[in-house]
Coordinates of C-alpha atoms in Angstrom, one line a residue:
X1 CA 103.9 122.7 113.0
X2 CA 106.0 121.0 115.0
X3 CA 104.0 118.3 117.8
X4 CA 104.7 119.4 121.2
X5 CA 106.9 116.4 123.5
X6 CA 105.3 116.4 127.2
X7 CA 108.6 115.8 129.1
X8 CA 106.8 114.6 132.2
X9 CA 108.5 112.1 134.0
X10 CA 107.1 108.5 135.2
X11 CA 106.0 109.8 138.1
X12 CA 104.4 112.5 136.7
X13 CA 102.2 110.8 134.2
X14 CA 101.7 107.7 136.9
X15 CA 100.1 110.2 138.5
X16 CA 97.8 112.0 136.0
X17 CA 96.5 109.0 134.5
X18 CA 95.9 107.6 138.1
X19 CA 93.8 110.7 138.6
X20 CA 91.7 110.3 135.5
X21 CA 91.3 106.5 136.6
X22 CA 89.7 107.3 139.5
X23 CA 87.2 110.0 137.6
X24 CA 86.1 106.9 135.2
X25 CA 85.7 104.0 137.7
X26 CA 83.2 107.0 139.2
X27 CA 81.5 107.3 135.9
X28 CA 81.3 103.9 135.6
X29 CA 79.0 103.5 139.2
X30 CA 77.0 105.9 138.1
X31 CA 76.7 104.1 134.7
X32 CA 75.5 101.3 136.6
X33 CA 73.3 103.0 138.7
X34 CA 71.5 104.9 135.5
X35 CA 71.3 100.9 133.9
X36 CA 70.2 99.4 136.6
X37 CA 67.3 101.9 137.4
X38 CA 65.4 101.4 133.8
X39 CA 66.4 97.9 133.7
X40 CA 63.9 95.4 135.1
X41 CA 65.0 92.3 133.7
X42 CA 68.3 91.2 131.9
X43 CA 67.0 88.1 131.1
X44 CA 65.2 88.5 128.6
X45 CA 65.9 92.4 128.6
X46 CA 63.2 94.5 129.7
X47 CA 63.0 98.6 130.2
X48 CA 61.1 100.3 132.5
X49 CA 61.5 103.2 135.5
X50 CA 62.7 101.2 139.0
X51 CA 65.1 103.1 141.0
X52 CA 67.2 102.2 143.7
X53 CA 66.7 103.2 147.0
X54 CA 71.0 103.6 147.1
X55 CA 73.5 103.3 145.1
X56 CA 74.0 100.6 147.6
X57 CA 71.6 98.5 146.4
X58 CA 73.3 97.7 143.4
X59 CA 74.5 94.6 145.9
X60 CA 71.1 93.2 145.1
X61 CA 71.3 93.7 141.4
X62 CA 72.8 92.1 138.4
X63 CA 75.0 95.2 138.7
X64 CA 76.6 93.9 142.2
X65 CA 80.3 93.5 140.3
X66 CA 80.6 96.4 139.0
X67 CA 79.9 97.9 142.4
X68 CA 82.0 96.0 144.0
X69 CA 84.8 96.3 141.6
X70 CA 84.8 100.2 141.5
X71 CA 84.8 100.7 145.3
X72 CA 87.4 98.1 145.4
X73 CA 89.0 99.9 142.3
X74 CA 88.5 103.3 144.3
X75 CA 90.7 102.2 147.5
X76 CA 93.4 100.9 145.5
X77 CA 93.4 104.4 143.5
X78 CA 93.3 106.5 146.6
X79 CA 96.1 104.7 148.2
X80 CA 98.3 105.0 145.5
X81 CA 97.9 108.7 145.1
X82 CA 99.0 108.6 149.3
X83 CA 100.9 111.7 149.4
X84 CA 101.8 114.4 153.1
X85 CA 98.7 116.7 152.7
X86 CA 95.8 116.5 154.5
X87 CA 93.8 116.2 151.1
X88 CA 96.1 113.4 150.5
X89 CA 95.4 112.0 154.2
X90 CA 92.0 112.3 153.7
X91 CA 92.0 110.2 150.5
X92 CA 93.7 107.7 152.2
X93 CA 90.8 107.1 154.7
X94 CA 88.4 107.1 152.2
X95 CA 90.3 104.2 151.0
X96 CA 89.8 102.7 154.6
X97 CA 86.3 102.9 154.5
X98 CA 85.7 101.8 150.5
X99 CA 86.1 98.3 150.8
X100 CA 83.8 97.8 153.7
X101 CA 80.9 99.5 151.9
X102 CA 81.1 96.7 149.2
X103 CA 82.0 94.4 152.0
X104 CA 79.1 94.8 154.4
X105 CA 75.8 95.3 152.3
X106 CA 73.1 98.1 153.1
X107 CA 69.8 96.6 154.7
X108 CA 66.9 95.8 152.5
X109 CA 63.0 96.5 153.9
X110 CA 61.6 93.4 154.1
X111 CA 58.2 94.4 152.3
X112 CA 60.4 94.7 149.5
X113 CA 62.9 92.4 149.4
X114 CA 62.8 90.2 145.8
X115 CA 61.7 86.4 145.9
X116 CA 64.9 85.6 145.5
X117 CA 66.0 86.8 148.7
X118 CA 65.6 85.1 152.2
X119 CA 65.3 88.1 155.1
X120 CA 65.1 87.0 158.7
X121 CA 64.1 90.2 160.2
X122 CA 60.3 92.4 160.0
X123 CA 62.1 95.5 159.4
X124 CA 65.5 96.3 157.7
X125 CA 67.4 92.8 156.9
X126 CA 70.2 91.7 154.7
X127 CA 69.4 88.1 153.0
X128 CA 71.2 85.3 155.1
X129 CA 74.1 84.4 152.4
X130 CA 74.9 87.6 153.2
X131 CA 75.7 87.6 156.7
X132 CA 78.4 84.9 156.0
X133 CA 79.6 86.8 153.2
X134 CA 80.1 90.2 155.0
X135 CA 81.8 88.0 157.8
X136 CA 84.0 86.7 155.4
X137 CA 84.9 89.4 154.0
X138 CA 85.6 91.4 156.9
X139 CA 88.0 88.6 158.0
X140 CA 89.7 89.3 154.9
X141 CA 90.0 92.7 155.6
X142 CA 91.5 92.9 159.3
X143 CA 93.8 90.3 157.9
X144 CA 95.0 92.7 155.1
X145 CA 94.9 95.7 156.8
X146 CA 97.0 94.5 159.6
X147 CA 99.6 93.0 156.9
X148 CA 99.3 96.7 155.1
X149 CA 100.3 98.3 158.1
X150 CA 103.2 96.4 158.9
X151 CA 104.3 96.1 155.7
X152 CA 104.5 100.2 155.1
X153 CA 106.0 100.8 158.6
X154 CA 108.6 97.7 157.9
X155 CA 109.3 100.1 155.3
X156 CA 109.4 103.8 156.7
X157 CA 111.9 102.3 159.3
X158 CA 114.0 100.6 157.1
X159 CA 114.6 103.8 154.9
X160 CA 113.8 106.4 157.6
X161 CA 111.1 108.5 156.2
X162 CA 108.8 109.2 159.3
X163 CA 105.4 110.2 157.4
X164 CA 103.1 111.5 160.3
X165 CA 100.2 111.1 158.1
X166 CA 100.8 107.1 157.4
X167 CA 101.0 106.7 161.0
X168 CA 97.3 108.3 161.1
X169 CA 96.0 106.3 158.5
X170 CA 97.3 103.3 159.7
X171 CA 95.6 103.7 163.0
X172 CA 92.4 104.8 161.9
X173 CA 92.8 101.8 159.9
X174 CA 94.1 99.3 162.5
X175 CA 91.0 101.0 164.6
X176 CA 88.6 100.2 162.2
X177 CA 89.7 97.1 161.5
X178 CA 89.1 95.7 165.1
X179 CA 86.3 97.8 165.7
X180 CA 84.0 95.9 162.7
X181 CA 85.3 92.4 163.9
X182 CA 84.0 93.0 167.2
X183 CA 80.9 93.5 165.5
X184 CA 80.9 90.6 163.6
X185 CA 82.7 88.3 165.6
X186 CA 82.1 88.8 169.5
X187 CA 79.3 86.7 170.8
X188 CA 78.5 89.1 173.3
X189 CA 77.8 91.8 170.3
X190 CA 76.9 90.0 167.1
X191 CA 73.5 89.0 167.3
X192 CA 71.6 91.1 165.3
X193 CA 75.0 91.9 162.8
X194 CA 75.0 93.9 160.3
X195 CA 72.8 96.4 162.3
X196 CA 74.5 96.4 165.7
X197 CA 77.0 99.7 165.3
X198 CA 75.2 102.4 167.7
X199 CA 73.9 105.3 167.1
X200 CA 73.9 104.8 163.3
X201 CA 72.7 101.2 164.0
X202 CA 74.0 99.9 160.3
X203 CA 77.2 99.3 159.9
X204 CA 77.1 99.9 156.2
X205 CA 75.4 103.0 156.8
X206 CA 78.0 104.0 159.3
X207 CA 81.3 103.3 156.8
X208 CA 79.2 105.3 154.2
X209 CA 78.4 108.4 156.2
X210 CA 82.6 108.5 156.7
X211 CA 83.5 107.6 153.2
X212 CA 81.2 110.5 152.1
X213 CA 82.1 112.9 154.9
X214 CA 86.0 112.5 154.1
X215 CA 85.4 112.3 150.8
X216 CA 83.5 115.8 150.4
X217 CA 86.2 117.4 152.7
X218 CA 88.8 117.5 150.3
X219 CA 87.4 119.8 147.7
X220 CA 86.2 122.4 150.9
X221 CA 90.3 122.4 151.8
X222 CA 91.0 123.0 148.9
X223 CA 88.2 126.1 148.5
X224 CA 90.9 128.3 150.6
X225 CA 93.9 128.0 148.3
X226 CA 96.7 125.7 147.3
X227 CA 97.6 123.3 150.3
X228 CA 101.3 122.6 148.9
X229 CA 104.0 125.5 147.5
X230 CA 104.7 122.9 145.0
X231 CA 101.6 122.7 143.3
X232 CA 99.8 124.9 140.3
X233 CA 97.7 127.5 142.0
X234 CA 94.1 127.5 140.6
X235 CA 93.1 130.5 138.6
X236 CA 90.5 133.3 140.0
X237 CA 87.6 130.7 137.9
X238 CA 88.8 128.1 139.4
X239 CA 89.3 128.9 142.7
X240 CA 85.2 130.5 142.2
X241 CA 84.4 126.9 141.1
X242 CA 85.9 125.0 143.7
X243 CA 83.8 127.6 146.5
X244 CA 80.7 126.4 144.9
X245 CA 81.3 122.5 144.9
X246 CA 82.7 123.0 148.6
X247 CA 79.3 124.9 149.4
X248 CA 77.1 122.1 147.6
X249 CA 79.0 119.6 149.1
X250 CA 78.3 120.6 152.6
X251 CA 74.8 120.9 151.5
X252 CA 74.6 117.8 150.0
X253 CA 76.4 115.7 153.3
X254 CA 73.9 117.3 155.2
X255 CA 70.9 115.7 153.0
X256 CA 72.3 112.5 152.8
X257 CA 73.0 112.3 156.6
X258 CA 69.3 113.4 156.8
X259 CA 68.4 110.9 154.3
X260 CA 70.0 108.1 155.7
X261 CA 69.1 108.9 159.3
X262 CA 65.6 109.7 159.1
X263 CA 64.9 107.4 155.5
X264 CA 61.6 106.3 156.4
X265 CA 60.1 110.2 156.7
X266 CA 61.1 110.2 152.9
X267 CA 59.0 106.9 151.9
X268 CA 59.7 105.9 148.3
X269 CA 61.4 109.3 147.4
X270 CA 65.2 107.7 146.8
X271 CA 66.5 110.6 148.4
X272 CA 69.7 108.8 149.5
X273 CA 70.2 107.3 146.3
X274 CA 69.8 111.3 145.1
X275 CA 72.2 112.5 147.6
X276 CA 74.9 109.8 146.9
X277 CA 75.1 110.4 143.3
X278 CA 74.9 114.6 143.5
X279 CA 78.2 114.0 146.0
X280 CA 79.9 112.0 142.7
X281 CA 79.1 114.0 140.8
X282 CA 80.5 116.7 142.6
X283 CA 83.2 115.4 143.6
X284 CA 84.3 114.1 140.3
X285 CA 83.8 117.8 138.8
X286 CA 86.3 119.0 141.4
X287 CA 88.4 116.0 140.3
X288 CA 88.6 116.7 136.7
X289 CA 89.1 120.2 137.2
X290 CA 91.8 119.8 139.7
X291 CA 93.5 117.6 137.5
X292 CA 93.9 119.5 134.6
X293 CA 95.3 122.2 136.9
X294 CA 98.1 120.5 138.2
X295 CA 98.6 118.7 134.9
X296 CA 102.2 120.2 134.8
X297 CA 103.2 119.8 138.3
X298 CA 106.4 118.5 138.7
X299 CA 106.6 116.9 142.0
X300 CA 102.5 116.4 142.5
X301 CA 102.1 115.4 146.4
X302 CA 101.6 111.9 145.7
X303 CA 105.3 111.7 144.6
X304 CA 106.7 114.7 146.3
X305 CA 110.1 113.3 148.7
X306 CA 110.3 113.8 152.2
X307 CA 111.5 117.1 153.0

């Protein structure tokens, strides 16, 4: 039997494998996560049951790479499958919000904070090494944002491809960009950083809440149909399966808003450590499916020309 040849262009298989990229560097969090909650000690290596109050709180673990490197991993995924839908839009503002997560750590109650770490605060803190490394980092940030932005509108000019949804992006990004420096930066505003962004009150928490809420958007657009002629519509199961992550997602935002908002009703339950991962998982279920239903698409909206 003669082996079938996949005649998918560059583009095409660019764009597959990128897709399958970002489904892994998901597993791999969540492999993380699952590690990190029945390992107590690396060093020597001891088991047990500890969960983490977040997925978050992986900054505070031995695990605080590979956290860092997926959501980091995550951006640079999202941006590259940029594309004209509003899926694709919303992808790319996920990849706004991604690096600042891993940026500006989640707070840490102060009862419980290990040895290891210095708090300054009675109630919620992050340890003082911290504080100058979220600063840091966000200084990195604005810096490449704003070079990002002028670099991609350097480029829509010079080939004259207005793209309505890069000019959205870029000011959401641009907006968000200035809006954290402020925070961390303005003497008038930065005294009790990271926990000065009202009504949220963390910053972290606040970057997470609109990662998640983009995020879990996508798969409810795409509940009501195809959102580009060009691509493969779902079948009748498949359309059934995306209604059902769409509904749990909504679900599922709702908790973890609860969760994060009102976190001290829930005591030691992890519940936003629950919600977080049930909205990976989801999402990542919609993502493989998704996927393998446009595996054949020819001009997939993350390389689809300008009309």
């Amino acid at each position: 039997m003669a082996a079938v040849v996949d005649s998918a262009s560059t583009g095409q298989k660019t764009h597959r494998y990128l897709r399958l990229s970002l489904v892994l560097v998901v597993f791999a969090l969540l492999a993380g996560v699952a590690l990190q909650s029945v390992v107590i000690t690396w060093e020597p290596l001891r088991v047990g049951w500890r969960p983490l109050a977040s997925i978050s709180h992986l900054f505070y673990t031995p695990m605080r790479d590979v956290f860092t490197g997926a959501l980091i991993a995550v951006s640079v995924a999202l941006l590259a499958l940029s594309g004209r839908s509003r899926a694709t839009t919303l992808l790319d503002v996920c990849a706004v919000f991604a690096p600042l997560i891993a940026i500006v750590p989640t707070g840490i109650a102060y009862s419980g904070a290990p040895d290891s770490l210095s708090c300054g605060g009675p109630v919620d803190c992050i340890p003082t090494t911290a504080i100058a490394s979220a600063k840091a980092g966000i200084a990195v940030y604005a810096i490449v944002v704003v070079a990002t932005v002028t670099v991609m509108a350097v480029i829509r000019t010079r080939t004259r491809r207005p793209n309505r949804s890069a000019v959205i992006v870029s000011t959401i990004a641009l907006a968000t960009a200035a809006a954290v420096s402020v925070l961390a930066f303005s003497p008038a505003l930065n005294e009790h950083f990271p926990f000065n962004f009202w009504p949220v009150n963390s910053i972290h928490f606040a970057v997470t809440l609109l990662f998640f809420g983009c995020f879990a958007a996508v798969p409810i657009l795409y509940a009501g149909g195809p959102l580009d002629v060009h691509e493969t519509p779902p079948t009748p199961r498949q359309r059934r399966v995306y209604r059902w992550i769409a509904g749990l997602l909504i679900a599922d935002l709702l908790f973890l808003a609860a969760a994060i908002l009102f976190r001290q009703v829930f005591g030691e339950t992890p519940a936003v450590l629950i919600g977080e991962v049930v909205a990976l998982v989801l999402f990542a279920w919609f993502w493989i499916m998704q996927t393998f239903q446009r595996w054949y698409d020819e001009n997939p909206p993350s390389i689809l020309p300008a009309r």
